[in-house]
Amino acid sequence: MYFASHAHSHYIRPMHDLHIYNTLTRRKEPFQPLNPPHVGMYVCGPTLYTHAHLGNCRTFLSFDIVFRYLRHLGYKVRYVRNITDVGHLESDADEGEDKVAKRARLEKLEPMEIVQFYAVDFHRILDKLNLLPPSIEPLASGHIPEQIEMTQRILQNGMAYEVNGTVWFDVEKFAKVFPYTQLSNRQLDELLDGTRDNLEGQDEKRGRLDFALWKRATPGHIMRWNSPWGVGFPGWHIECSAMSTKYLGEEFDIHGGGMDLIPTHHTNEIAQHAACYHKNPARYWMHTNMLTVNGQKMSKSLGNSFLPAELFSGNHPLLERGYSPMVVRFFMLQAHYRSTLDFSNFAIQAAEKGFQRLMAALELIPHLPVSDTSTVDVPALRQAVYRAMNDDFNTPVALAELFEGVRHIYAIHEGRDTLTAADKEQLQKLYNEMVFDVLGLKPEKNSDDTLVTGLMQLILDIRSEVRSKKDYATSDKIRDALAKLGIQVKDGKEGTTWSRT
Ligand code: AMP
Ligand code: ZN
């Protein structure tokens, strides 16, 4: 078992009174890990047949906060976030073509080429948004034996049946012994009524809610593996069950994903797991709400999605201009993960001002004057921030409290409030830990882009000075040297501009 005995115990912060909203029980529960100080967390990762959009990033950012805060509290977290590269069909009802295989077929590439291309991009974007990498990032196609084994076990336990090389999970049979609809809080009858009457194209499955654990591959299907049931490929849901069990054990602490995964993917994950091990895999099921645009869920199929890269550059019809990654991160943290977050240029511009004010205040802290007494209650501020984070990772409230502190920082700076040396140290610690470590924000001035912008401003100022002295030789020398570095300088009526060539 991976929770190997650790001789010495770890320090868990005493103020820790974390409560997590559990979708399973529909209430906030005190967080009690199965095996402290270890915490196992599994989050359903992206299906990388295309670029991850900003909505996907919101979900992963929410779990980055969970990861960071748990680590901050002193837990040793094993965070597993998979990459789906096989089995995710075009519709949730186990129909249509495999998303990755289809893309590979259209582009005449290997499926792994597609996934690799988008995985590199995905990691680059998450890195810009300052997400910590998960502890393990398994690929579904790298865990075919585990998925086959689990399918065999479900068959042995009588909760699945095979028809012509495809293995189906028997939902109605399972529902007699386990609360199949517990997570979605719906009735089985309601679900049955919601499905189409005919089983057209699905004539091999017996029940309308049955889903595939393993699918027979048609001759043209690119991704195919041998199995006890012939050549085929795994269903989408089984991958997460197989990989979470492999890396986190038969029972672990947190399982997460976007709330759109509740009715099918997560419901079926629980079913598969319970059919094998007679229990729910995770204690706490956490679900993030959707990023919306004008009130509609951002999604590729609705055509209202844009990519993080487009948001950073401003190069998209929905965007007035570009916004930096840290402004985007800050914008997302201003909503609680269980609320929807509606994207608008207005809202993100407001977030930009807030972010800059927070960063400016952070720079002031080391230079604040100290006095014999404090008019600011730093311990109370600290408590309020932790209270918010302990209340189901309430980042908007934590930020509001930090901004209350920012008001005081400016007041101290201007001599309207006072601070003792000890309180100043506490204040610095609170902001460093909360803003940088837990919320994962960082000053942008060190970013390459900001640095280049600043340097170019300086170079062009110097160049315009030498030109005003009619020193055209130096001015041309600067222009030519910049051209060699791939920067084009244009002198126009309105002044001098520059761009990368
Ligand atoms: P997918 O690649 O479609 O499987 O999605 C990856 C993750 O992003 C899942 O956890 C989804 O629930 C989540 N997701 C998809 N669309 C959105 C959205 N608009 N806002 C927030 N999360 C989303
Ligand atoms: Zn999953």
GROMACS .gro file of N, CA, C and O and ligand atoms in nm, residues 44-47 53 55-56 59-60 88 257-258 260-261 289-291 297-298, ligand 1:
model
   99
   44CYS      N    1  -0.990   1.428  -1.261
   44CYS     CA    2  -1.002   1.387  -1.401
   44CYS      C    3  -0.939   1.493  -1.491
   44CYS      O    4  -0.979   1.610  -1.486
   45GLY      N    5  -0.843   1.451  -1.568
   45GLY     CA    6  -0.769   1.546  -1.652
   45GLY      C    7  -0.834   1.565  -1.788
   45GLY      O    8  -0.944   1.515  -1.813
   46PRO      N    9  -0.766   1.634  -1.875
   46PRO     CA   10  -0.824   1.669  -2.005
   46PRO      C   11  -0.814   1.555  -2.107
   46PRO      O   12  -0.729   1.468  -2.095
   47THR      N   13  -0.904   1.562  -2.204
   47THR     CA   14  -0.893   1.475  -2.320
   47THR      C   15  -0.820   1.556  -2.425
   47THR      O   16  -0.873   1.655  -2.476
   53HIS      N   17  -0.932   2.453  -2.328
   53HIS     CA   18  -0.979   2.592  -2.329
   53HIS      C   19  -0.978   2.650  -2.188
   53HIS      O   20  -0.946   2.582  -2.090
   55GLY      N   21  -1.209   2.725  -1.984
   55GLY     CA   22  -1.297   2.658  -1.888
   55GLY      C   23  -1.227   2.539  -1.824
   55GLY      O   24  -1.230   2.521  -1.702
   56ASN      N   25  -1.161   2.458  -1.906
   56ASN     CA   26  -1.084   2.345  -1.853
   56ASN      C   27  -0.982   2.396  -1.751
   56ASN      O   28  -0.966   2.339  -1.644
   59THR      N   29  -1.108   2.463  -1.399
   59THR     CA   30  -1.122   2.344  -1.314
   59THR      C   31  -0.986   2.303  -1.257
   59THR      O   32  -0.972   2.279  -1.137
   60PHE      N   33  -0.883   2.301  -1.341
   60PHE     CA   34  -0.753   2.257  -1.290
   60PHE      C   35  -0.692   2.359  -1.194
   60PHE      O   36  -0.623   2.324  -1.100
   88HIS      N   37  -1.246   0.819  -2.501
   88HIS     CA   38  -1.346   0.925  -2.483
   88HIS      C   39  -1.420   0.943  -2.615
   88HIS      O   40  -1.366   1.002  -2.708
  257GLY      N   41  -1.330   1.696  -1.019
  257GLY     CA   42  -1.349   1.722  -1.162
  257GLY      C   43  -1.454   1.831  -1.177
  257GLY      O   44  -1.506   1.882  -1.077
  258GLY      N   45  -1.485   1.864  -1.301
  258GLY     CA   46  -1.590   1.963  -1.325
  258GLY      C   47  -1.726   1.900  -1.298
  258GLY      O   48  -1.743   1.778  -1.308
  260ASP      N   49  -1.986   1.893  -1.464
  260ASP     CA   50  -2.048   1.826  -1.580
  260ASP      C   51  -2.014   1.676  -1.582
  260ASP      O   52  -2.075   1.600  -1.654
  261LEU      N   53  -1.916   1.636  -1.500
  261LEU     CA   54  -1.879   1.493  -1.497
  261LEU      C   55  -1.964   1.413  -1.398
  261LEU      O   56  -1.955   1.290  -1.395
  289ASN      N   57  -1.755   2.442  -1.058
  289ASN     CA   58  -1.860   2.493  -1.146
  289ASN      C   59  -1.797   2.546  -1.276
  289ASN      O   60  -1.676   2.557  -1.288
  290MET      N   61  -1.883   2.580  -1.368
  290MET     CA   62  -1.838   2.610  -1.504
  290MET      C   63  -1.796   2.756  -1.523
  290MET      O   64  -1.852   2.846  -1.460
  291LEU      N   65  -1.702   2.775  -1.611
  291LEU     CA   66  -1.671   2.908  -1.661
  291LEU      C   67  -1.772   2.935  -1.773
  291LEU      O   68  -1.791   2.851  -1.860
  297LYS      N   69  -2.221   2.803  -2.066
  297LYS     CA   70  -2.101   2.725  -2.038
  297LYS      C   71  -2.002   2.741  -2.153
  297LYS      O   72  -2.040   2.728  -2.270
  298MET      N   73  -1.877   2.772  -2.119
  298MET     CA   74  -1.777   2.777  -2.225
  298MET      C   75  -1.750   2.636  -2.272
  298MET      O   76  -1.717   2.547  -2.193
  502AMP     P1   77  -1.260   1.744  -2.095
  502AMP     O1   78  -1.125   1.761  -2.160
  502AMP     O2   79  -1.372   1.790  -2.177
  502AMP     O3   80  -1.278   1.603  -2.043
  502AMP     O4   81  -1.262   1.839  -1.968
  502AMP     C1   82  -1.157   1.847  -1.875
  502AMP     C2   83  -1.209   1.908  -1.746
  502AMP     O5   84  -1.254   2.043  -1.767
  502AMP     C3   85  -1.328   1.833  -1.684
  502AMP     O6   86  -1.309   1.823  -1.543
  502AMP     C4   87  -1.446   1.922  -1.718
  502AMP     O7   88  -1.548   1.908  -1.622
  502AMP     C5   89  -1.384   2.060  -1.712
  502AMP     N1   90  -1.457   2.162  -1.791
  502AMP     C6   91  -1.504   2.153  -1.918
  502AMP     N2   92  -1.566   2.269  -1.956
  502AMP     C7   93  -1.555   2.354  -1.850
  502AMP     C8   94  -1.598   2.491  -1.825
  502AMP     N3   95  -1.662   2.563  -1.916
  502AMP     N4   96  -1.570   2.544  -1.704
  502AMP     C9   97  -1.503   2.472  -1.609
  502AMP     N5   98  -1.461   2.345  -1.627
  502AMP    C10   99  -1.486   2.286  -1.745
   0.00000   0.00000   0.00000
